[in-house]
XYZ file of C-alpha atoms in Angstrom:
110
model
C -0.180 0.261 0.091
C 1.355 3.441 -1.266
C 1.097 6.940 0.400
C -1.902 7.344 -2.094
C -3.912 4.823 -0.670
C -3.350 5.138 2.749
C -4.271 8.992 2.142
C -7.316 8.049 -0.043
C -8.276 5.798 3.138
C -7.930 8.265 5.735
C -9.686 10.880 3.483
C -13.147 7.924 3.301
C -15.648 9.401 4.664
C -17.276 6.236 5.810
C -13.839 5.690 7.653
C -13.610 9.527 9.343
C -17.327 8.509 10.657
C -16.272 5.355 11.861
C -13.392 6.460 13.729
C -15.438 9.754 15.235
C -18.279 7.116 16.150
C -16.013 5.228 17.738
C -14.196 7.526 19.342
C -17.393 9.791 20.673
C -18.621 6.399 22.256
C -15.305 6.137 24.494
C -14.327 8.943 25.735
C -18.354 9.334 26.724
C -18.130 6.329 28.945
C -14.604 6.595 30.165
C -15.819 10.086 31.402
C -18.535 8.143 33.309
C -16.703 5.668 34.578
C -14.078 8.699 35.929
C -17.026 10.894 37.251
C -18.373 7.800 39.027
C -14.692 6.452 40.556
C -13.698 10.221 41.040
C -16.693 10.924 43.083
C -16.464 7.932 44.859
C -13.296 8.640 46.221
C -14.120 11.963 47.422
C -16.593 10.469 49.271
C -13.796 7.596 51.145
C -11.724 11.243 51.405
C -14.014 14.096 52.770
C -17.107 11.862 54.115
C -16.209 8.411 55.795
C -18.726 9.085 57.950
C -21.552 8.743 55.485
C -20.079 5.370 53.752
C -19.380 3.651 57.741
C -23.503 3.869 58.331
C -25.086 1.091 58.317
C -27.663 0.145 55.343
C -30.150 -1.822 57.645
C -28.949 -1.235 61.428
C -26.364 -4.131 60.716
C -22.936 -4.857 59.884
C -23.327 -3.971 55.706
C -22.386 -0.320 55.730
C -23.358 2.269 52.590
C -19.767 1.974 51.222
C -19.880 -2.073 50.426
C -22.406 -1.383 48.004
C -21.817 1.476 46.542
C -17.938 0.352 45.858
C -19.586 -3.617 44.257
C -21.494 -1.068 42.264
C -18.545 0.759 40.790
C -17.595 -2.427 40.183
C -20.452 -3.941 38.756
C -20.935 -0.440 36.669
C -17.231 -1.007 34.616
C -18.603 -4.608 33.695
C -21.941 -2.928 32.174
C -20.094 0.112 30.285
C -18.375 -2.845 28.952
C -21.279 -4.604 27.568
C -22.793 -1.304 26.856
C -19.449 -0.878 24.542
C -19.590 -4.514 23.154
C -23.145 -4.060 21.896
C -22.708 -0.745 20.446
C -20.091 -1.554 18.701
C -21.368 -5.267 17.781
C -24.910 -3.755 16.154
C -24.049 0.080 15.146
C -20.183 0.397 14.655
C -19.314 -3.018 12.840
C -21.766 -2.067 10.223
C -20.110 1.063 9.291
C -17.239 -0.738 9.488
C -17.869 -3.317 6.928
C -18.936 -0.414 4.707
C -15.429 1.609 5.304
C -13.601 -1.673 4.843
C -15.392 -2.544 1.197
C -14.419 1.278 0.751
C -11.297 0.750 1.492
C -10.221 -2.759 -0.357
C -11.666 -0.846 -3.736
C -9.005 1.427 -2.993
C -6.195 -1.168 -2.789
C -7.523 -2.587 -5.879
C -7.431 0.478 -7.480
C -3.893 -0.164 -7.886
C -4.148 -2.566 -9.892
C -6.542 -1.971 -12.542
C -4.430 1.139 -13.471
């Protein structure tokens, strides 16, 4: 693949759309996870009493289900990314790849 073909691929509208959508999705999910995690860490640092209070008067504190929910959230966000990538972005990826293959075969036609 020569420089001209690489440039054609990079300028391809479907390729650009695919990259933009994947980037937007990745950054959105990353920001959600960071906000939740940093929020929890701030809560740990500045309001330990709240986290140490009991859920129902027993041994389990509020901090335990909150911490567990952060772990579960990370799995859920991975699932969301996989679902969107498999159902939306893969079709866009296939269209971009067809156009890329046409560009790479174009050299053989000339």
